[in-house]
Coordinates of C-alpha atoms and ligand atoms in Angstrom, one line a residue:
M1 CA -39.4 -71.3 -219.4
R2 CA -38.0 -73.5 -217.0
T3 CA -36.2 -72.4 -213.8
Y4 CA -33.5 -73.9 -211.8
K5 CA -31.4 -73.4 -208.6
V6 CA -27.9 -72.9 -209.3
G7 CA -24.5 -72.5 -207.7
G8 CA -23.9 -72.2 -204.1
A9 CA -27.3 -73.3 -203.0
V10 CA -27.1 -76.7 -204.8
R11 CA -23.2 -77.3 -203.6
D12 CA -24.2 -76.2 -200.0
R13 CA -27.3 -78.7 -200.0
L14 CA -25.2 -81.5 -201.3
L15 CA -22.5 -80.7 -198.9
G16 CA -25.1 -80.9 -195.9
K17 CA -24.5 -77.0 -195.1
P18 CA -27.1 -74.7 -194.4
V19 CA -28.3 -72.8 -197.7
T20 CA -28.6 -69.1 -197.2
D21 CA -29.3 -67.4 -200.3
I22 CA -30.7 -69.0 -203.6
D23 CA -29.8 -68.0 -207.0
W24 CA -31.8 -69.1 -209.7
V25 CA -31.2 -69.2 -213.7
V26 CA -34.2 -69.1 -216.1
V27 CA -33.9 -71.0 -219.3
G28 CA -36.2 -70.3 -222.5
A29 CA -37.6 -66.8 -221.3
T30 CA -36.9 -63.3 -222.5
T31 CA -36.5 -60.1 -220.6
E32 CA -40.1 -58.9 -221.6
E33 CA -41.5 -62.2 -220.2
M34 CA -39.8 -61.7 -216.9
L35 CA -41.2 -58.2 -216.4
A36 CA -44.6 -59.3 -217.4
K37 CA -44.4 -62.0 -214.7
G38 CA -43.6 -59.1 -212.3
F39 CA -40.1 -59.6 -211.7
R40 CA -38.0 -56.7 -211.2
P41 CA -34.6 -56.0 -213.1
V42 CA -31.2 -55.6 -211.1
G43 CA -29.5 -52.9 -212.7
S44 CA -28.8 -52.6 -216.4
D45 CA -25.7 -54.6 -217.1
F46 CA -26.9 -58.2 -216.7
P47 CA -30.3 -59.8 -217.4
V48 CA -30.7 -60.4 -213.7
F49 CA -34.1 -60.0 -211.8
L50 CA -35.6 -60.2 -208.5
H51 CA -38.7 -62.3 -207.7
P52 CA -41.7 -60.2 -207.1
K53 CA -42.5 -61.9 -203.5
S54 CA -39.1 -63.9 -202.0
G55 CA -36.6 -61.0 -203.6
E56 CA -34.6 -63.9 -204.8
E57 CA -32.1 -63.5 -207.7
Y58 CA -33.5 -64.9 -211.4
A59 CA -30.8 -64.7 -214.0
L60 CA -31.7 -65.7 -217.6
A61 CA -29.3 -68.1 -219.0
R62 CA -26.4 -66.6 -220.8
T63 CA -23.2 -66.8 -222.4
E64 CA -20.4 -64.6 -221.6
R65 CA -17.6 -63.6 -223.5
K66 CA -14.7 -61.3 -222.3
S67 CA -14.0 -58.5 -224.9
G68 CA -11.2 -56.5 -223.1
R69 CA -9.4 -56.2 -220.0
G70 CA -10.9 -55.5 -216.4
Y71 CA -14.3 -56.0 -215.2
G72 CA -15.7 -53.6 -217.9
G73 CA -14.5 -55.7 -220.5
F74 CA -17.7 -58.2 -220.7
T75 CA -20.1 -59.0 -223.4
F76 CA -23.0 -61.3 -222.7
H77 CA -25.7 -63.0 -224.5
A78 CA -28.9 -63.9 -223.0
S79 CA -31.5 -65.3 -225.2
P80 CA -34.2 -68.1 -224.9
E81 CA -32.0 -70.3 -226.9
V82 CA -29.1 -70.4 -224.5
T83 CA -29.1 -73.9 -222.8
L84 CA -28.6 -74.6 -219.2
E85 CA -25.5 -76.4 -220.1
E86 CA -24.2 -73.4 -222.0
D87 CA -24.8 -71.3 -218.9
L88 CA -23.2 -73.5 -216.6
I89 CA -20.0 -73.8 -218.4
R90 CA -19.3 -70.2 -218.0
R91 CA -19.1 -70.5 -214.1
D92 CA -16.1 -70.6 -212.0
L93 CA -15.9 -73.9 -210.3
T94 CA -17.4 -77.3 -211.0
I95 CA -19.0 -77.6 -207.6
N96 CA -20.7 -74.1 -208.4
A97 CA -22.0 -75.1 -211.8
M98 CA -24.7 -77.7 -211.0
A99 CA -28.3 -77.0 -211.3
E100 CA -31.4 -78.3 -209.6
D101 CA -35.1 -78.4 -210.8
D102 CA -38.0 -78.0 -208.5
Q103 CA -38.1 -82.3 -208.0
Q104 CA -34.2 -82.0 -206.9
N105 CA -33.1 -83.6 -210.2
L106 CA -29.6 -82.8 -210.8
T107 CA -28.1 -81.4 -213.9
D108 CA -24.2 -81.7 -213.5
P109 CA -22.6 -81.7 -217.1
Y110 CA -18.9 -80.9 -215.7
H111 CA -19.2 -83.4 -212.7
G112 CA -19.3 -81.0 -209.6
Q113 CA -20.7 -83.9 -207.6
R114 CA -17.6 -86.1 -208.5
D115 CA -15.4 -83.3 -207.5
L116 CA -17.6 -82.5 -204.2
E117 CA -16.5 -86.3 -203.3
A118 CA -13.2 -85.8 -204.1
R119 CA -12.8 -82.6 -202.4
L120 CA -11.6 -80.8 -205.4
L121 CA -12.0 -77.1 -206.4
R122 CA -11.6 -77.4 -210.1
H123 CA -12.4 -74.8 -212.7
V124 CA -15.1 -75.6 -215.2
S125 CA -13.6 -74.6 -218.5
P126 CA -11.0 -72.0 -219.8
A127 CA -13.7 -69.4 -219.4
F128 CA -12.6 -69.2 -215.8
A129 CA -10.2 -66.7 -216.9
E130 CA -12.8 -64.3 -218.0
D131 CA -13.0 -63.0 -214.7
P132 CA -9.7 -62.6 -212.4
L133 CA -11.7 -62.3 -209.4
R134 CA -12.2 -66.0 -209.6
V135 CA -8.4 -66.3 -208.3
L136 CA -9.6 -64.8 -204.9
R137 CA -13.1 -66.5 -205.0
V138 CA -11.1 -70.1 -205.1
A139 CA -8.7 -69.1 -202.4
R140 CA -11.7 -68.2 -200.4
F141 CA -13.6 -71.3 -201.0
A142 CA -10.2 -73.2 -200.2
A143 CA -10.2 -71.3 -196.7
R144 CA -13.9 -72.2 -196.2
Y145 CA -13.8 -75.8 -197.2
A146 CA -10.4 -76.5 -195.8
A147 CA -11.9 -78.3 -192.9
L148 CA -13.7 -80.8 -195.1
G149 CA -10.5 -81.6 -196.7
F150 CA -10.9 -79.7 -199.9
T151 CA -7.9 -78.9 -201.9
V152 CA -7.4 -76.6 -205.2
A153 CA -6.7 -79.0 -208.5
P154 CA -3.5 -78.4 -209.8
E155 CA -4.7 -77.5 -213.2
T156 CA -6.9 -74.9 -211.7
L157 CA -3.8 -73.5 -209.5
E158 CA -1.8 -73.4 -212.9
L159 CA -4.7 -71.4 -214.2
M160 CA -4.7 -69.0 -211.4
R161 CA -1.0 -68.8 -211.7
Q162 CA -1.1 -67.4 -215.1
L163 CA -3.9 -65.2 -214.4
S164 CA -1.9 -63.5 -211.7
E165 CA 1.3 -63.3 -213.9
S166 CA -0.7 -61.9 -216.7
G167 CA -1.4 -58.8 -214.7
E168 CA -4.9 -59.1 -214.8
L169 CA -5.7 -58.8 -210.9
Q170 CA -4.5 -55.2 -211.1
A171 CA -7.8 -54.6 -213.2
L172 CA -10.1 -55.5 -210.3
T173 CA -11.8 -52.7 -208.4
A174 CA -10.9 -52.3 -204.8
E175 CA -14.4 -52.7 -203.8
R176 CA -14.8 -56.1 -205.5
S177 CA -11.5 -57.4 -204.0
W178 CA -12.4 -56.3 -200.5
K179 CA -15.7 -58.0 -200.7
E180 CA -13.7 -61.3 -201.1
I181 CA -10.9 -60.7 -198.6
S182 CA -13.2 -59.8 -196.1
R183 CA -15.3 -62.6 -196.4
A184 CA -12.4 -64.8 -196.8
L185 CA -10.6 -63.6 -193.4
M186 CA -14.0 -64.3 -191.9
E187 CA -13.9 -68.0 -192.8
D188 CA -12.7 -70.7 -190.1
Q189 CA -9.3 -70.9 -191.8
P190 CA -8.3 -67.5 -193.3
Q191 CA -4.8 -68.5 -193.5
V192 CA -5.8 -70.9 -196.0
F193 CA -6.8 -68.1 -198.3
I194 CA -3.6 -66.3 -198.1
E195 CA -1.5 -69.6 -198.5
V196 CA -3.5 -70.1 -201.8
L197 CA -3.0 -66.7 -203.0
R198 CA 0.8 -67.2 -202.4
A199 CA 0.8 -70.6 -204.0
C200 CA -0.5 -69.4 -207.2
G201 CA 1.6 -65.8 -207.3
A202 CA -1.5 -63.6 -206.7
L203 CA -0.3 -62.7 -203.1
K204 CA 2.5 -61.0 -204.6
E205 CA 0.1 -59.2 -207.1
L206 CA -2.6 -57.9 -204.3
M207 CA -0.3 -57.7 -201.2
P208 CA 3.3 -57.5 -202.2
E209 CA 3.8 -56.5 -198.5
V210 CA 2.4 -59.5 -196.9
D211 CA 4.4 -61.7 -199.5
A212 CA 7.7 -60.1 -198.8
L213 CA 7.5 -61.7 -195.1
F214 CA 7.8 -65.2 -196.2
G215 CA 11.4 -66.0 -196.2
V216 CA 12.4 -63.3 -193.6
P217 CA 13.7 -64.9 -190.4
Q218 CA 12.8 -63.6 -186.9
P219 CA 14.7 -64.5 -183.5
Q220 CA 14.1 -68.0 -182.6
A221 CA 14.1 -67.4 -178.9
H222 CA 10.7 -65.1 -179.4
H223 CA 9.6 -66.9 -182.6
P224 CA 10.4 -70.8 -182.6
E225 CA 8.6 -70.7 -186.1
I226 CA 11.1 -68.3 -187.2
D227 CA 9.8 -67.3 -190.7
T228 CA 7.7 -64.2 -190.4
G229 CA 5.1 -65.3 -193.1
A230 CA 4.5 -68.3 -191.1
H231 CA 3.8 -66.6 -188.0
T232 CA 1.7 -64.0 -189.6
L233 CA -0.5 -66.9 -191.0
S234 CA -0.4 -68.6 -187.5
V235 CA -1.6 -65.1 -185.9
L236 CA -4.6 -65.2 -188.4
E237 CA -5.3 -68.8 -187.7
Q238 CA -5.5 -68.1 -183.9
A239 CA -7.6 -65.0 -184.7
A240 CA -10.3 -67.2 -186.4
R241 CA -9.9 -69.9 -183.7
H242 CA -10.7 -67.3 -181.1
K243 CA -13.8 -66.0 -183.3
Q244 CA -12.3 -62.3 -183.5
P245 CA -14.1 -59.8 -185.7
L246 CA -12.9 -58.4 -189.2
T247 CA -11.1 -55.4 -187.7
V248 CA -8.8 -57.5 -185.5
R249 CA -8.2 -60.1 -188.4
W250 CA -7.3 -57.3 -190.8
A251 CA -4.9 -56.1 -188.1
C252 CA -3.4 -59.5 -187.5
L253 CA -2.6 -59.8 -191.2
L254 CA -0.8 -56.5 -191.3
H255 CA 1.0 -56.0 -187.9
D256 CA 4.1 -57.4 -188.9
L257 CA 4.6 -55.7 -192.5
G258 CA 7.4 -53.5 -191.3
K259 CA 9.5 -56.7 -191.0
G260 CA 9.8 -57.1 -194.6
L261 CA 11.6 -53.8 -194.9
T262 CA 14.5 -54.8 -192.7
P263 CA 17.9 -55.0 -194.4
E264 CA 19.2 -58.7 -194.4
E265 CA 22.2 -57.6 -192.4
E266 CA 19.9 -56.9 -189.7
W267 CA 18.2 -60.0 -189.7
P268 CA 16.9 -61.8 -187.6
R269 CA 16.3 -58.4 -185.6
H270 CA 13.7 -56.0 -186.7
I271 CA 14.4 -52.6 -185.3
A272 CA 11.7 -50.1 -185.1
H273 CA 9.5 -52.4 -187.5
E274 CA 6.3 -51.2 -185.9
F275 CA 7.0 -47.6 -187.1
K276 CA 8.6 -48.8 -190.5
G277 CA 5.4 -50.7 -191.3
L278 CA 2.9 -47.8 -190.9
K279 CA 3.3 -46.7 -194.3
L280 CA 3.2 -50.2 -195.7
I281 CA -0.2 -50.7 -194.0
K282 CA -1.6 -47.4 -195.0
A283 CA -0.7 -48.5 -198.6
V284 CA -2.6 -51.8 -198.2
N285 CA -5.4 -50.3 -196.5
E286 CA -5.8 -47.7 -199.4
R287 CA -5.3 -50.1 -202.1
F288 CA -8.6 -52.2 -200.8
K289 CA -10.3 -49.2 -199.6
A290 CA -10.9 -51.1 -196.3
P291 CA -13.6 -49.8 -194.2
K292 CA -12.4 -47.0 -191.7
D293 CA -12.6 -49.2 -188.4
C294 CA -10.3 -51.9 -190.3
Q295 CA -7.8 -49.0 -191.5
E296 CA -7.7 -47.7 -188.0
L297 CA -7.1 -50.6 -186.0
A298 CA -4.4 -52.2 -188.5
L299 CA -2.4 -49.0 -188.2
L300 CA -2.8 -48.8 -184.1
V301 CA -1.7 -52.4 -184.0
G302 CA 0.9 -52.1 -186.2
E303 CA 2.5 -49.1 -184.3
Y304 CA 1.6 -50.5 -180.6
H305 CA 1.6 -54.2 -180.7
T306 CA 5.0 -54.7 -179.0
H307 CA 3.7 -52.1 -176.4
G308 CA 1.1 -54.4 -175.7
H309 CA 3.4 -57.7 -175.3
R310 CA 5.5 -55.3 -172.8
A311 CA 2.6 -54.1 -171.1
L312 CA 3.7 -55.1 -167.6
E313 CA 7.0 -53.5 -167.8
L314 CA 5.8 -50.1 -169.4
K315 CA 6.1 -47.0 -167.3
P316 CA 2.9 -45.3 -166.1
S317 CA 3.7 -42.6 -168.2
T318 CA 4.1 -44.7 -171.4
L319 CA 1.0 -46.5 -170.4
L320 CA -1.2 -43.5 -170.0
E321 CA 0.3 -42.3 -173.9
L322 CA -0.8 -45.6 -174.9
L323 CA -4.2 -45.2 -173.6
Q324 CA -4.3 -41.6 -174.9
S325 CA -3.3 -42.8 -178.4
F326 CA -6.3 -45.3 -178.3
D327 CA -8.8 -42.5 -176.9
V328 CA -9.7 -45.4 -174.8
Y329 CA -12.3 -42.9 -172.9
R330 CA -14.4 -42.4 -175.8
R331 CA -13.2 -45.7 -177.8
P332 CA -13.2 -48.7 -175.3
Q333 CA -14.0 -51.1 -177.9
R334 CA -11.3 -50.3 -180.0
F335 CA -8.9 -50.6 -177.1
E336 CA -10.6 -54.1 -176.5
E337 CA -9.8 -55.2 -180.2
F338 CA -6.2 -54.0 -180.0
I339 CA -5.6 -56.2 -176.8
A340 CA -7.1 -59.2 -178.7
A341 CA -4.8 -58.7 -181.6
C342 CA -1.8 -58.5 -179.3
E343 CA -2.8 -61.7 -177.8
M344 CA -3.6 -63.3 -181.2
D345 CA 0.4 -62.4 -182.1
A346 CA 1.6 -63.9 -179.1
R347 CA -0.4 -67.1 -179.4
G348 CA 0.6 -67.3 -183.2
R349 CA 3.8 -68.6 -182.2
R350 CA 4.9 -72.2 -182.6
G351 CA 4.4 -74.0 -179.3
L352 CA 3.4 -71.1 -177.5
E353 CA -0.2 -71.3 -178.5
Q354 CA -1.7 -71.9 -174.9
R355 CA 0.9 -70.0 -172.9
S356 CA -1.1 -67.5 -170.7
Y357 CA -1.1 -64.0 -171.8
P358 CA -1.7 -61.6 -168.6
Q359 CA -1.1 -58.6 -170.7
V360 CA -4.8 -58.8 -171.5
D361 CA -6.0 -58.3 -168.1
Y362 CA -3.1 -55.9 -167.0
L363 CA -4.2 -53.7 -170.1
R364 CA -7.8 -53.8 -169.2
G365 CA -7.2 -53.2 -165.8
A366 CA -5.0 -50.1 -166.9
A367 CA -8.0 -48.5 -169.0
T368 CA -10.3 -49.1 -166.3
A369 CA -8.0 -47.2 -163.6
A370 CA -7.4 -44.4 -166.1
R371 CA -11.2 -44.1 -167.0
S372 CA -12.2 -43.9 -163.4
V373 CA -10.8 -40.3 -163.1
A374 CA -13.6 -38.1 -162.4
V375 CA -13.9 -34.6 -164.2
Q376 CA -16.5 -33.0 -162.2
P377 CA -14.2 -32.4 -159.3
L378 CA -11.4 -30.9 -161.3
L379 CA -14.2 -28.5 -163.1
E380 CA -15.1 -27.8 -159.5
K381 CA -11.8 -26.8 -158.5
G382 CA -11.8 -24.2 -161.3
F383 CA -9.7 -26.1 -164.2
K384 CA -10.6 -25.3 -167.7
G385 CA -9.5 -25.2 -171.1
P386 CA -5.8 -26.8 -171.6
E387 CA -5.3 -26.6 -167.8
L388 CA -8.2 -28.9 -167.4
G389 CA -6.9 -31.4 -170.0
E390 CA -3.3 -31.3 -168.2
A391 CA -5.1 -31.6 -164.8
I392 CA -7.1 -34.7 -166.1
K393 CA -3.9 -36.4 -167.6
R394 CA -2.1 -36.0 -164.1
E395 CA -4.9 -37.6 -162.4
R396 CA -4.9 -40.5 -164.8
L397 CA -1.0 -40.8 -164.4
K398 CA -1.6 -40.9 -160.5
A399 CA -4.2 -43.7 -161.0
L400 CA -2.1 -45.5 -163.1
K401 CA 0.8 -45.4 -160.8
A402 CA -1.4 -46.7 -158.0
Y403 CA -2.5 -49.5 -160.5
K404 CA 0.8 -50.7 -161.3
E405 CA 1.7 -50.9 -157.7
T406 CA -1.2 -52.5 -156.5
A407 CA -2.2 -54.8 -159.6
S408 CA -1.2 -58.3 -158.7
F409 CA 0.7 -59.6 -162.1
Ligands
LIG1 N1 -20.3 -67.3 -210.1 C1 -18.9 -67.4 -211.0 N2 -17.7 -66.3 -211.1 C2 -18.2 -65.3 -210.4 C3 -19.0 -64.9 -209.5 C4 -20.1 -66.1 -209.4 O1 -18.9 -68.3 -211.9 N3 -17.1 -64.5 -210.4 C5 -21.4 -68.1 -210.3 C6 -20.7 -69.3 -209.6 O2 -21.7 -70.4 -210.3 C7 -21.7 -69.1 -208.4 C8 -22.8 -68.4 -208.6 O3 -22.2 -67.5 -209.8 O4 -22.0 -70.4 -207.8 C9 -23.3 -67.5 -207.6 O5 -22.4 -66.6 -206.9 P1 -22.2 -66.0 -205.6 O6 -23.7 -65.8 -205.1 O7 -21.4 -65.0 -205.5 O8 -21.4 -67.2 -204.6 P2 -22.0 -68.7 -204.3 O9 -21.4 -69.6 -205.0 O10 -23.3 -68.6 -204.1 O11 -21.2 -68.8 -203.0 P3 -21.4 -68.1 -201.5 O12 -21.8 -69.1 -200.6 O13 -20.0 -67.6 -201.3 O14 -22.1 -66.8 -201.5

């Protein structure tokens, strides 16, 4: 029985990147031998075990065959006769199909090292098509390694295109897709993830609402980049540059979906796109079962981002409605994330990336002003029930009027 490090651990060591988790492949062993050595089996689907001490994953060398549509349609074959090369050939990318023994001797039958040097994400073999999730994985790796100069090999992009066209992506579960999407959005260049998905036709399959934004013009005066798809990518780029959390990045991706619904004769204006986009945002949220905080923020940013941009012109009563919609009193963090998404939206415009955005401080100040209204004195005056609610609102409105008059913006 021989064990080798495989996959990301080998790839990232060769790239000089920190290695976080190590996957191992075991050649020449049976399940019984693994159990006898104290390894703990993981689930019942695959011959994968956890090391009794390190907790790292050890998988028996296996070959895989796809026997049907979707993720359930797998059969695999693991036996002590399966060679390291046979195990590596069923993997996704050449740079992920290298193995290393405990002396750091590399087994690299599919030239992963050469592709690392050439900065190419290239599939190992036609077996790539056995798992459509790999389309998303390649796009995610493209986003992660874009700064190093990596691109997708043309023949791999072609295979991804065929897989996308075949309708296979529809069979992916929401959970598997979301895991890839959320990880990709947290990379340094998440816009590359969307670009690669679009280039192979997968974006149209996965998020047609985002795909539809490409080719839709916006008024040049506000949006020098004109194209709504290009704008969305820039907003995402800014969100990563400003190290925004996943919630904000997700909201950035979906904030303008309504613009894809504007009839051509109304271009480049997009009247009420904020409201029209809500049903699309809801659909995308639900399709991928995005976590609740991501879903909520995306909907709120979709509905109110232009309020954010016009913050300084808003009447105190509108400002109050905005703050109430966000429940800033109990959910201060969510309002901060909204402000951040608005700022990223403003910065995601060509040539305007560095322009000051006083709306951030103004909105923050407004939230503080509204929050400063104390409930106790109103209770002491005898207000209760709905009347108390009204009295609090009146006081908050007063506070916002005073804020608007005195704030120096
Ligand atoms: N793998 C694959 N196809 C998949 C998932 C995984 O071929 N759909 C293989 C690849 O060889 C990959 C290895 O299994 O390198 C481990 O997968 P995983 O831990 O998901 O990814 P890593 O490559 O380690 O990358 P990351 O740094 O993103 O975790």
